[in-house]
Short mmCIF file of C-alpha atoms in Angstrom, two decimals:
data_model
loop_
_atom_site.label_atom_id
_atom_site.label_comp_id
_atom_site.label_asym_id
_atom_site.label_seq_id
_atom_site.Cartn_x
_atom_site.Cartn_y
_atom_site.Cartn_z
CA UNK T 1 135.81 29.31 -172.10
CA UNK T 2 139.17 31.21 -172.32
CA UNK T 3 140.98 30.89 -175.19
CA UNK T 4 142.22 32.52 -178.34
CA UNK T 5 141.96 30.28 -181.10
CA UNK T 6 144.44 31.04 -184.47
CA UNK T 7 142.03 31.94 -187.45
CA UNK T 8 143.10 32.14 -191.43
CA UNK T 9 142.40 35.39 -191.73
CA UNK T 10 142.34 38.14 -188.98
CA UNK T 11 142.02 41.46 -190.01
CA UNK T 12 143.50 43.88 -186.84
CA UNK T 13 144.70 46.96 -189.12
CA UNK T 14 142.00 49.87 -187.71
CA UNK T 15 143.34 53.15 -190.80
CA UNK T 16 141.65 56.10 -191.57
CA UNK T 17 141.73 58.02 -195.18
CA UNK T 18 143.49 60.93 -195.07
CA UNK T 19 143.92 63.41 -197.99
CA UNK T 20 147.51 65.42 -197.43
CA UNK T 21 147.51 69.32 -197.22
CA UNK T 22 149.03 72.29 -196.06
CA UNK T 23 148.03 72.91 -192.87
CA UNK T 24 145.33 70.27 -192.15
CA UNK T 25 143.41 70.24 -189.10
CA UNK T 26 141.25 66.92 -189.36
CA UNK T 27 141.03 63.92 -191.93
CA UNK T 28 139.54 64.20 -195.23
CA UNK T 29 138.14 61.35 -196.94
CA UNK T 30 138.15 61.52 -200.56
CA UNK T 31 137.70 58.89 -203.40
CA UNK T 32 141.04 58.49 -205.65
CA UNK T 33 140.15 58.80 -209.18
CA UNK T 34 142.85 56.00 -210.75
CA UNK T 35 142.80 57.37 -214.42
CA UNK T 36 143.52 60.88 -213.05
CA UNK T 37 146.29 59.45 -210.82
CA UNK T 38 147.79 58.26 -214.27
CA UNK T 39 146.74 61.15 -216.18
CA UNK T 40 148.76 63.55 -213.63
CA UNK T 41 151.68 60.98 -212.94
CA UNK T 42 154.89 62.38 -214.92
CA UNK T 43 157.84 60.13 -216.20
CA UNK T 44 161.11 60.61 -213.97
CA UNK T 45 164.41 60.88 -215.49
CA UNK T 46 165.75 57.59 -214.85
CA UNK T 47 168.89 59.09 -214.29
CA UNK T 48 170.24 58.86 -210.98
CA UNK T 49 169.61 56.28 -208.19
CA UNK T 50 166.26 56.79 -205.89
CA UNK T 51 167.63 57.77 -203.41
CA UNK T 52 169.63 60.62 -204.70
CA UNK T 53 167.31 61.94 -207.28
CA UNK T 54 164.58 62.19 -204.30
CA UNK T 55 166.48 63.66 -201.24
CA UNK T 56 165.95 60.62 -199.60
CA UNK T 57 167.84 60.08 -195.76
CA UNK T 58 169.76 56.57 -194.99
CA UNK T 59 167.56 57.19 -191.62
CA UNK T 60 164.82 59.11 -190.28
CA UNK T 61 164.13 60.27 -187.04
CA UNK T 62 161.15 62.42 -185.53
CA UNK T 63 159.43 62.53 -182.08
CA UNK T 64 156.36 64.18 -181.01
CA UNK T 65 155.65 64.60 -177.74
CA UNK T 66 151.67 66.35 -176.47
CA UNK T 67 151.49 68.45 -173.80
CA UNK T 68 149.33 66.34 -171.55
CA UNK T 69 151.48 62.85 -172.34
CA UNK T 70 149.06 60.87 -173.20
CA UNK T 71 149.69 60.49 -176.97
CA UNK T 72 153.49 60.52 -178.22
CA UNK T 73 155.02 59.26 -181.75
CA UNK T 74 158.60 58.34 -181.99
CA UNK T 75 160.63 57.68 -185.04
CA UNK T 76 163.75 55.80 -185.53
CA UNK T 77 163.99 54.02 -188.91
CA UNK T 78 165.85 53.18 -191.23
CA UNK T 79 164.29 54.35 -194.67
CA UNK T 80 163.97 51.36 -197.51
CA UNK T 81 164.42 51.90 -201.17
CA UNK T 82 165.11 49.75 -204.30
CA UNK T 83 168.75 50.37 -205.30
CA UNK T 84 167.54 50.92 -209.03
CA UNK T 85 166.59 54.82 -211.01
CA UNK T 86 162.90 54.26 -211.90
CA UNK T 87 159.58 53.26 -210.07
CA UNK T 88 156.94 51.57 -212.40
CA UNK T 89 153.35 50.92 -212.06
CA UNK T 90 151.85 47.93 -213.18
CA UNK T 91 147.69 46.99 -213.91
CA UNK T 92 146.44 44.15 -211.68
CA UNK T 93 143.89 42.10 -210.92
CA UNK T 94 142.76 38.98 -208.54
CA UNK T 95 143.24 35.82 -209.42
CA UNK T 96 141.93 31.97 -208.49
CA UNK T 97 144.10 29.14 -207.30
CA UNK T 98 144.00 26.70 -210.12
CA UNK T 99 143.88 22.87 -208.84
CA UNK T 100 146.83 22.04 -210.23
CA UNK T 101 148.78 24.55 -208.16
CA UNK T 102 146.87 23.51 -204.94
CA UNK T 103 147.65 20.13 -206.07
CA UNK T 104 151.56 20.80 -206.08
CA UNK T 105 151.46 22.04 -202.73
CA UNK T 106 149.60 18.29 -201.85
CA UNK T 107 152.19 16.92 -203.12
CA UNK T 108 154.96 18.88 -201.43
CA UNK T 109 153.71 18.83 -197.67
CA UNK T 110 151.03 15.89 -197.65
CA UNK T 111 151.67 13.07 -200.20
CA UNK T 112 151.79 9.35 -199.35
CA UNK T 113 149.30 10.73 -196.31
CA UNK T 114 145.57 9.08 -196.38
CA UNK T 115 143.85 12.73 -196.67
CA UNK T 116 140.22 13.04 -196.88
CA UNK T 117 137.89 15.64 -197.48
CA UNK T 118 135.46 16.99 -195.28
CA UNK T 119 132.93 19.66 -196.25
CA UNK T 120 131.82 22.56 -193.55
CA UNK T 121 129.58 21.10 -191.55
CA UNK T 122 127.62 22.28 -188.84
CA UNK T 123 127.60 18.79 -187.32
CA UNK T 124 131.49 18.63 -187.17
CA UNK T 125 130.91 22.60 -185.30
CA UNK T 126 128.74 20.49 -182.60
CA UNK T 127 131.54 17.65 -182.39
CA UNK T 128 134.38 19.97 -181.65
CA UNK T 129 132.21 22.30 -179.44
CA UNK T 130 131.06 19.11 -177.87
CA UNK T 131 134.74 18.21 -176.89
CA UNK T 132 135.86 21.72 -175.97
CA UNK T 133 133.14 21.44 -173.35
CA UNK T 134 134.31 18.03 -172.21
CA UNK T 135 137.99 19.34 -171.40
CA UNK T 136 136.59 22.01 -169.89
CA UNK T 137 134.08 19.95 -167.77
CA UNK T 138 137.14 18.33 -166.33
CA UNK T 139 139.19 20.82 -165.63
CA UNK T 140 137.19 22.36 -163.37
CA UNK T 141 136.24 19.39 -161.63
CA UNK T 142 139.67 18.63 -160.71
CA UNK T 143 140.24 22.25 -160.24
CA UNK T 144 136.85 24.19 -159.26
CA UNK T 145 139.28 27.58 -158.81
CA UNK T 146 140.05 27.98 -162.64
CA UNK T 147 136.25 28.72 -163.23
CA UNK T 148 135.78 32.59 -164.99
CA UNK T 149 132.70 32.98 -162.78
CA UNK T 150 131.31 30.75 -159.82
CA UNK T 151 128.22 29.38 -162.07
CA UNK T 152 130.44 27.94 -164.84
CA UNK T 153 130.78 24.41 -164.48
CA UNK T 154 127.32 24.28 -163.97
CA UNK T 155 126.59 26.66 -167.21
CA UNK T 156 129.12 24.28 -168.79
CA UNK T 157 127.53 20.60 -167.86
CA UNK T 158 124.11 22.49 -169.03
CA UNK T 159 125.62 23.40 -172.51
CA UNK T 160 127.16 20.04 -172.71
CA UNK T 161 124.02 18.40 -172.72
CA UNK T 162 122.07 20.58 -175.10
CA UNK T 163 124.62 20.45 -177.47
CA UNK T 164 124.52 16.80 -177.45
CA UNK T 165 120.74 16.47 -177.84
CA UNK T 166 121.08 18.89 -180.98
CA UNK T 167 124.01 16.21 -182.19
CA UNK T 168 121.83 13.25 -181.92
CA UNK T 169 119.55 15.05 -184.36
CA UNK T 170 122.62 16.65 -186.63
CA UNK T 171 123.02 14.81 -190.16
CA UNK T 172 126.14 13.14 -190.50
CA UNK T 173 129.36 14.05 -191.66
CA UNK T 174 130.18 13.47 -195.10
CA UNK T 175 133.88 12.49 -195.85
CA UNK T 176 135.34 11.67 -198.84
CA UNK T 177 138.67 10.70 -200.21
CA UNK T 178 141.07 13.48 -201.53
CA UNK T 179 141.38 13.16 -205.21
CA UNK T 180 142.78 17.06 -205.81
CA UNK T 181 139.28 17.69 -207.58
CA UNK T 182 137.27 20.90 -206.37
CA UNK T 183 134.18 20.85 -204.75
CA UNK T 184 131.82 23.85 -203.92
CA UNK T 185 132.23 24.23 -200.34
CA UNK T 186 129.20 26.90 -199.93
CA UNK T 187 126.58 28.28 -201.85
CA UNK T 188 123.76 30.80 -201.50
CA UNK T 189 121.56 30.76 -204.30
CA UNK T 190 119.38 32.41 -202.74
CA UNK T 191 121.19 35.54 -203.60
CA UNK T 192 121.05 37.95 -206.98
CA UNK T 193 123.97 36.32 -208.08
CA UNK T 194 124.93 32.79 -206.20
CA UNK T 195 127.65 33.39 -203.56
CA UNK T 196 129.87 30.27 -204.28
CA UNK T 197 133.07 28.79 -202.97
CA UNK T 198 135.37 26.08 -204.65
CA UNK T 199 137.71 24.20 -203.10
CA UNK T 200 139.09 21.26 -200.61
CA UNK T 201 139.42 21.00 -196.99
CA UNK T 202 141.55 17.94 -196.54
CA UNK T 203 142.70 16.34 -193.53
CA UNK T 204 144.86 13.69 -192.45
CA UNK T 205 142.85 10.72 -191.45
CA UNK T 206 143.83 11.18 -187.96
CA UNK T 207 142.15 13.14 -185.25
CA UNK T 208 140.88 16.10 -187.02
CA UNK T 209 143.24 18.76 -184.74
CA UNK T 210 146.29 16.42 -184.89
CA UNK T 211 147.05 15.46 -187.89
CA UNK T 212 148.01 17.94 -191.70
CA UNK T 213 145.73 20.04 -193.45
CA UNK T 214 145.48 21.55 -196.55
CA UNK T 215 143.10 24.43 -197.82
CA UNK T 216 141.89 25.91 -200.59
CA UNK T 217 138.87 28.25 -201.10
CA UNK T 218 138.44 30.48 -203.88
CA UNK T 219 135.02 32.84 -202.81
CA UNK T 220 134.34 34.75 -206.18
CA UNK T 221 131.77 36.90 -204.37
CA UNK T 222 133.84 38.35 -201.73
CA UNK T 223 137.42 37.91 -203.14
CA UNK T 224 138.93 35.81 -200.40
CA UNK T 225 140.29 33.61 -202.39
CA UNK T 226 143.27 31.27 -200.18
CA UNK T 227 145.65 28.84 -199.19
CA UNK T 228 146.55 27.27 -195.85
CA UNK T 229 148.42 24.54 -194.72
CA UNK T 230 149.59 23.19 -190.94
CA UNK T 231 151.49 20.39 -190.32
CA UNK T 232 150.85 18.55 -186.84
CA UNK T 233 153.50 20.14 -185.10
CA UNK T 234 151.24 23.53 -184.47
CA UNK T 235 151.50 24.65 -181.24
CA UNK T 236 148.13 26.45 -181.65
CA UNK T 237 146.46 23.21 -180.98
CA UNK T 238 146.80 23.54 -177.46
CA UNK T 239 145.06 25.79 -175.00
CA UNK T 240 146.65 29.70 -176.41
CA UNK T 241 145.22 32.20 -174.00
CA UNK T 242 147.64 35.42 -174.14
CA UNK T 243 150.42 36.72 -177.69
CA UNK T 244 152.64 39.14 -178.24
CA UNK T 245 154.42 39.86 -181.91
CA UNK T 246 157.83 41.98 -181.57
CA UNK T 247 159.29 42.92 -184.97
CA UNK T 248 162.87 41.73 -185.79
CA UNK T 249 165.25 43.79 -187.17
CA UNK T 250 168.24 41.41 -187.06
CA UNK T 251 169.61 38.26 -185.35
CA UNK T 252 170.65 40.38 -182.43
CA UNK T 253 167.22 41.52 -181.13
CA UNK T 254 166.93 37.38 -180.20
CA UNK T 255 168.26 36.48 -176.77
CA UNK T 256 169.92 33.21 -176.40
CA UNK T 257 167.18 31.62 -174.22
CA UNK T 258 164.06 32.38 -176.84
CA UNK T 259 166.80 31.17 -179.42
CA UNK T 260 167.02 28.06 -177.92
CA UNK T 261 163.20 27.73 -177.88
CA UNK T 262 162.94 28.73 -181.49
CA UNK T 263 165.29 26.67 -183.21
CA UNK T 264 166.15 29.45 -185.42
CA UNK T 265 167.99 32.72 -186.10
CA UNK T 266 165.45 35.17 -187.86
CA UNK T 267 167.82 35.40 -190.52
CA UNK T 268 167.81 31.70 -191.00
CA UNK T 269 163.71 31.39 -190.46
CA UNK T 270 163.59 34.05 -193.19
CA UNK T 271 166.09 31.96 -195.34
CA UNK T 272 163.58 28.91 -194.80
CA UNK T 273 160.66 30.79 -195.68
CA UNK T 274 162.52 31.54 -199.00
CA UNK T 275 163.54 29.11 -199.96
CA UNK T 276 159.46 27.28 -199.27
CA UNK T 277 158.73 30.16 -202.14
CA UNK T 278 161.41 29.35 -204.77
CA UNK T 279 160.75 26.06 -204.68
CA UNK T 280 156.92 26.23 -205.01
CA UNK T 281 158.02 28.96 -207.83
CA UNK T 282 156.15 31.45 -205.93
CA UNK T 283 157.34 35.05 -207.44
CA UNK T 284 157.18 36.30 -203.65
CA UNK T 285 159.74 37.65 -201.24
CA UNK T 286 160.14 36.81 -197.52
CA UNK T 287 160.48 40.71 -196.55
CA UNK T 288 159.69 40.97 -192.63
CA UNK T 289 159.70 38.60 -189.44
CA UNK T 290 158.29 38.92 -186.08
CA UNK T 291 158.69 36.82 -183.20
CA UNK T 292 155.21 35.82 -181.79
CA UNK T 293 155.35 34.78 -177.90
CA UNK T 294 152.26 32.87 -176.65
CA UNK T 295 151.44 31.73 -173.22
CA UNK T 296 149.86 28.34 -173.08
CA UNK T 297 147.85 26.58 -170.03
CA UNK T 298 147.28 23.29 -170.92
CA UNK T 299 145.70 20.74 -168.03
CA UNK T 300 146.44 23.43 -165.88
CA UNK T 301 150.78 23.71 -167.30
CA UNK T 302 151.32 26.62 -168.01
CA UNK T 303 154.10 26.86 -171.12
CA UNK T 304 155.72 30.01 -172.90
CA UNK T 305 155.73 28.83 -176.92
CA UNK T 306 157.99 30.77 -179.15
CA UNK T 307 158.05 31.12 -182.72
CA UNK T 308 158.55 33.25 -185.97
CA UNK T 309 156.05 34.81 -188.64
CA UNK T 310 157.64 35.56 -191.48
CA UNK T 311 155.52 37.56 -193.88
CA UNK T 312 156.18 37.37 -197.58
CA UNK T 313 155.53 39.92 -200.51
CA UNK T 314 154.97 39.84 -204.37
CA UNK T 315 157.72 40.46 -206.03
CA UNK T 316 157.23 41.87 -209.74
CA UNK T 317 160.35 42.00 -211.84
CA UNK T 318 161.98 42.76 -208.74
CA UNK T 319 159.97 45.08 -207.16
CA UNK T 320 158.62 44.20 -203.77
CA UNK T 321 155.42 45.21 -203.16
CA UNK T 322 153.62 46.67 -199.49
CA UNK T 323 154.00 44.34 -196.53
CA UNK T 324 150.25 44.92 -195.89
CA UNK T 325 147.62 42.60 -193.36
CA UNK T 326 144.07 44.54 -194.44
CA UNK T 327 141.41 43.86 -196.40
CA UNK T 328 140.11 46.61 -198.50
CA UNK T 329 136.04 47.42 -199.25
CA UNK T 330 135.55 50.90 -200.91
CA UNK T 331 131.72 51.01 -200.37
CA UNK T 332 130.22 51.81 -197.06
CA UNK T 333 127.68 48.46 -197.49
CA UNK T 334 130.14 45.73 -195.31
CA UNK T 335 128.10 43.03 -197.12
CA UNK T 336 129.74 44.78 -200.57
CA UNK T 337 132.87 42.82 -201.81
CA UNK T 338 135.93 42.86 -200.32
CA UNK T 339 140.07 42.69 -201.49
CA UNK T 340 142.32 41.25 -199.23
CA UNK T 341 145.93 42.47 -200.12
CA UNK T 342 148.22 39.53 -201.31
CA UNK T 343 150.66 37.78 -199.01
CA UNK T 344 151.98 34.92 -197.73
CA UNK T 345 153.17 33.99 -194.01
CA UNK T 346 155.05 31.71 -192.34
CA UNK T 347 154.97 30.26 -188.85
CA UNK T 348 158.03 28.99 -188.74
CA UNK T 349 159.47 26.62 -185.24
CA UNK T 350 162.49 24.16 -183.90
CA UNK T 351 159.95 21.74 -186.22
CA UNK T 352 160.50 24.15 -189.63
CA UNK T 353 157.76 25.63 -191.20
CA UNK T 354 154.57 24.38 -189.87
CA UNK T 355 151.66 26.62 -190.95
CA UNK T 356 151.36 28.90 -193.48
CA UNK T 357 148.97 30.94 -195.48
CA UNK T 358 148.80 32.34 -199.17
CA UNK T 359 146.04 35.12 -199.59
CA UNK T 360 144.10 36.58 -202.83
CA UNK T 361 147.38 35.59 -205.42
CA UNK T 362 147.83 38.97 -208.25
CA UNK T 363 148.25 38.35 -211.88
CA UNK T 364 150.26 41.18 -213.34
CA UNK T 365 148.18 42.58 -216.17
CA UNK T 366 150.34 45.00 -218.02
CA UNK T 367 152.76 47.86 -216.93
CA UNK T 368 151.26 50.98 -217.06
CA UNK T 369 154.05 53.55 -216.71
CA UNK T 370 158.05 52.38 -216.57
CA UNK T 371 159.17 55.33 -214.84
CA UNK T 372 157.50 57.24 -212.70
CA UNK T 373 158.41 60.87 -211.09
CA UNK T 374 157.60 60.88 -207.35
CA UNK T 375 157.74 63.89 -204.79
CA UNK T 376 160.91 64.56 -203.18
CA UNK T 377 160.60 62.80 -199.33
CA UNK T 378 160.87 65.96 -197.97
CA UNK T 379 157.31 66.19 -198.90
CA UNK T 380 156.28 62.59 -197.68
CA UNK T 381 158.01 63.37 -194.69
CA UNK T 382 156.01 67.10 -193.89
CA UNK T 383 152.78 64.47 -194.66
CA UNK T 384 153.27 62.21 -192.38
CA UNK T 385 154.29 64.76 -189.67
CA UNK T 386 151.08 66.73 -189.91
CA UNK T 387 148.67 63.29 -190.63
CA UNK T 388 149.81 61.30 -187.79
CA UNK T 389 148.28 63.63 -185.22
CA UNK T 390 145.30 63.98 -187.01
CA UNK T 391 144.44 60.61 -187.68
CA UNK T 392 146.12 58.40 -183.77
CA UNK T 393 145.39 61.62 -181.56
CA UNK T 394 141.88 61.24 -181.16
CA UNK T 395 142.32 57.29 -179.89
CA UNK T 396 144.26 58.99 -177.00
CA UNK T 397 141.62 60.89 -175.41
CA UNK T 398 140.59 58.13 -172.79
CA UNK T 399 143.75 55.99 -172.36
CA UNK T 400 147.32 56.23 -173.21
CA UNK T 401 148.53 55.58 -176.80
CA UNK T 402 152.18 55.09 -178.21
CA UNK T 403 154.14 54.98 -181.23
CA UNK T 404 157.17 54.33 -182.70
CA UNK T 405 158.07 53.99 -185.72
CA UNK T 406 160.96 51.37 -186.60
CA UNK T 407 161.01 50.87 -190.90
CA UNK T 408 159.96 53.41 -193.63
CA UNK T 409 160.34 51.36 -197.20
CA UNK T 410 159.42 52.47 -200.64
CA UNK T 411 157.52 49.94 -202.25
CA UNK T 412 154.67 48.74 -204.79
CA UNK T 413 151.56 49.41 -203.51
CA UNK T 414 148.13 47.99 -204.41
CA UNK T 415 145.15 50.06 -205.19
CA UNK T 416 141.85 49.56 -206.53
CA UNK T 417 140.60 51.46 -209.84
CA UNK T 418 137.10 53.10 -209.94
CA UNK T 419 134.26 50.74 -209.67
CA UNK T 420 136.20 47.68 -209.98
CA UNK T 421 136.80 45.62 -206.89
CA UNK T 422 138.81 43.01 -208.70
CA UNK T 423 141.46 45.33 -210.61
CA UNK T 424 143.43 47.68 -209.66
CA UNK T 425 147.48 48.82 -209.84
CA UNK T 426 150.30 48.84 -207.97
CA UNK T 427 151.81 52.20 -208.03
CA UNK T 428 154.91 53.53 -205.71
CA UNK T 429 153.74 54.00 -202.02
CA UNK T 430 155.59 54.96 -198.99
CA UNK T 431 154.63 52.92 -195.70
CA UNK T 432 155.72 54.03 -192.17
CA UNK T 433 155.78 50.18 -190.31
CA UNK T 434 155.63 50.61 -186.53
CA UNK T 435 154.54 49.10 -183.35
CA UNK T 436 150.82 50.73 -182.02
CA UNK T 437 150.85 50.42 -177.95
CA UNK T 438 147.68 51.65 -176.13
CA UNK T 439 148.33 51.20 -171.89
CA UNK T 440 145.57 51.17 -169.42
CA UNK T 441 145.09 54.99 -168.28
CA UNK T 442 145.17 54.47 -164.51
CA UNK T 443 148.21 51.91 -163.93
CA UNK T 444 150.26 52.32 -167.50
CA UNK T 445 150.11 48.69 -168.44
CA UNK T 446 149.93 47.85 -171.60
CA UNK T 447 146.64 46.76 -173.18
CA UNK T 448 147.26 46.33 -176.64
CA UNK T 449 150.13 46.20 -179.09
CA UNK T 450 150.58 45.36 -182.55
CA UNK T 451 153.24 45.77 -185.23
CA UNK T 452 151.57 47.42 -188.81
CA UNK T 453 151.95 49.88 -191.47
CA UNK T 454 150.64 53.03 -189.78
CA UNK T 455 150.43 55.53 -192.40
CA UNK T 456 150.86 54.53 -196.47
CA UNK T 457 151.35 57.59 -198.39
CA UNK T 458 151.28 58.07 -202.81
CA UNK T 459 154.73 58.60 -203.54
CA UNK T 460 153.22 60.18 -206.51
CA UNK T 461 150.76 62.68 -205.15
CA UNK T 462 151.38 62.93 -201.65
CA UNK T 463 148.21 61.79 -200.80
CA UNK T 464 147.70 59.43 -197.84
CA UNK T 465 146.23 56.04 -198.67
CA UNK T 466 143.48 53.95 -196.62
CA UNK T 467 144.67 50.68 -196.88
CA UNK T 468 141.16 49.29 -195.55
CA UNK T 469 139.12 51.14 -198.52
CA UNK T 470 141.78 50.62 -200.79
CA UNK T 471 142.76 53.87 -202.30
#
């Protein structure tokens, strides 16, 4: 069946470690010692602003154009700092939601609702697979030319009844009234050391896709510790099968019929997304938006849906930190435990705020160093001119590959120390955000395109950071 369903967590952020030198002619991957990143880091004056102690532009601009056409970078950014004379860095780790926080957010979105609890269940997998099938089913008998492939309603009434069969045999679902208590969601004790997961999944005791959720699930083996909630009004319920995200700079980028769809100015869905965080007491900022534009095809109408992300940063004493969608694993092993960087975003409608998502929360440990000298941008800027190449070139040699570069911020940036995968720091880190376009080779459509941090680069060192190892 053709659809793209909206998941808590997917990771689309493809980086590659880089170390920065002279002349370099192809990546080097290198392990970042943290203690000798504090050991060499020197204490800045604290004198002048950042901006004028470093040499650093109100806007950059660069393009690079190959030979053959097929690969080109364009920048035209403005460049981001903190109007303040000192960069810190600060000792970090991971931290659990506690239930008394997940119980706050209950209580903001879903109380006087009759929520229960349902555990993961491979029986409630066969129900909804069991139903997907049904609408399926019936669309193509009403409509035998939306099939994928000739065979597929008769694949389809095949699967239907299998699946059914396995149902009649599947245990049944255990629900349970919400009472805020955690429960351990999973559990392999089969492993060396048991791979558990506390937490909720509570629903509105409605039809499970129609009504509010709320969940929590802190995973202390693999560090995916989060927090999702979606109201009723998601638009993701229905039949999504094609997206596109388009950063947004300012209300003006917005044209007066998507407005209209929206409900909001960016400026104003930003403003909303705020103000969810002060008054949760969230220590987060709501630092970039994009406007996401899905095409739906529901009982064969198709429907354009628009709507905001707004993603939100940890703010600590004022200092934002990266605007980063990764998860980071610095061993090889992928069964080896994982870090997803902290945020928080927003979907945010004409019907407000209706799904959002806090990842792996950071509890400030200490503050390592209050001022910290970094290299003059001059330096960060001959980096990313020589590492870009290096690193996206190579993805051009079959198809067509673009980008352009649109914000360059200065900003906290989370690493992980040596052999710890639940500590690290957040020292000063330049990130180059951008939009990544690959088109089709033989008729120049576009294939693929996504807005990210394309290079992150040690404001301290120079060196250029892999956000998907973490260091």
């Amino acid at each position: 069946m053709r659809r793209v369903l909206c998941t808590l967590m997917s990771i689309v952020m493809i980086v590659f470690l880089v170390a920065c030198q002279p002349t370099p002619d192809k990546p080097v991957v290198i392990q970042k010692d943290a203690d000798r990143l504090l050991s060499s880091a020197r204490d800045g004056t604290g004198e002048k602003a950042l901006r004028e102690e470093y040499g650093i532009p109100e806007h950059y601009q660069f393009d690079l154009q190959q030979p053959d056409e097929n690969f080109n970078i364009v920048v035209d950014a403005p460049v981001i700092v903190p109007d303040i004379v000192r960069m810190p860095i600060y000792r970090v780790r991971l931290r659990e939601f506690s239930e008394e926080e997940a119980y706050s957010f209950y209580e903001e979105y879903c109380n006087g609702l009759d929520m229960v609890l349902f555990m993961d269940s491979p029986t409630q997998d066969l129900i909804d697979d069991i139903e997907g099938y049904k609408r399926r089913i019936a669309e193509l008998e009403v409509n035998p030319e939306l099939a994928d492939w000739p065979e597929e309603l008769e694949q389809a009434v095949k699967e239907l009844i299998k699946l059914e069969v396995q149902l009649e045999k599947a245990p049944p679902i255990v629900i349970e009234s919400f009472d805020g208590k955690f429960r351990v969601l999973y559990s392999e004790p089969w492993r060396d050391i048991d791979d558990v997961v506390l937490g909720y999944i509570a629903y509105e005791r409605v039809k499970r896709r129609n009504g509010k959720t709320l969940v929590v699930r802190n995973h202390r083996i693999f560090n995916t510790n989060g927090l999702l909630y979606r109201d009723s009004a998601d638009p993701c319920n229905i039949n999504i099968f094609w997206s596109s995200t388009i950063a947004i700079s300012d209300d003006t980028e917005v044209d007066a019929q998507t407005l209209s769809m929206v409900g909001f100015k960016p400026s104003e869905a930003k403003a909303l997304a705020q103000q969810m965080l002060d008054k949760n007491q969230i220590s987060m900022a709501a630092d970039s938006i994009q406007l996401v534009k899905s095409l739906s095809d529901e009982d064969g109408v198709k429907q354009t849906i628009c709507y905001y992300r707004v993603n939100c940063v940890r703010e600590v004493d004022g200092f934002r930190c990266s605007d980063i969608f990764a998860r980071s694993n610095p061993s090889d092993d992928i069964y080896a435990q994982t870090w997803d960087y902290e945020m928080i975003y927003s979907y945010v409608s004409s019907d407000g705020i209706w799904y959002f998502v806090w990842s792996n929360p950071l509890e400030v440990i200490d503050m390592v160093s209050e001022d910290t000298q970094l290299l003059p941008f001059s330096q960060i800027q001959q980096t990313f001119e020589n590492m870009m190449p290096i690193q996206y070139a190579p993805q051009a040699i079959s198809r067509k590959l673009h980008i352009e570069i649109d914000r360059v911020t200065l900003s906290l940036h989370r690493i992980v120390e040596r052999d710890s995968i639940e500590s690290g720091l957040l020292i000063p880190a330049w990130n180059f955000y951008g939009r990544h376009t690959d088109y089709d080779w033989e008729d120049n459509s576009e294939i693929w395109s996504h807005t990210q941090s394309l290079m992150t680069i040690n404001a301290i060192d120079g060196s250029v950071i892999d956000n998907e190892k973490g260091y």
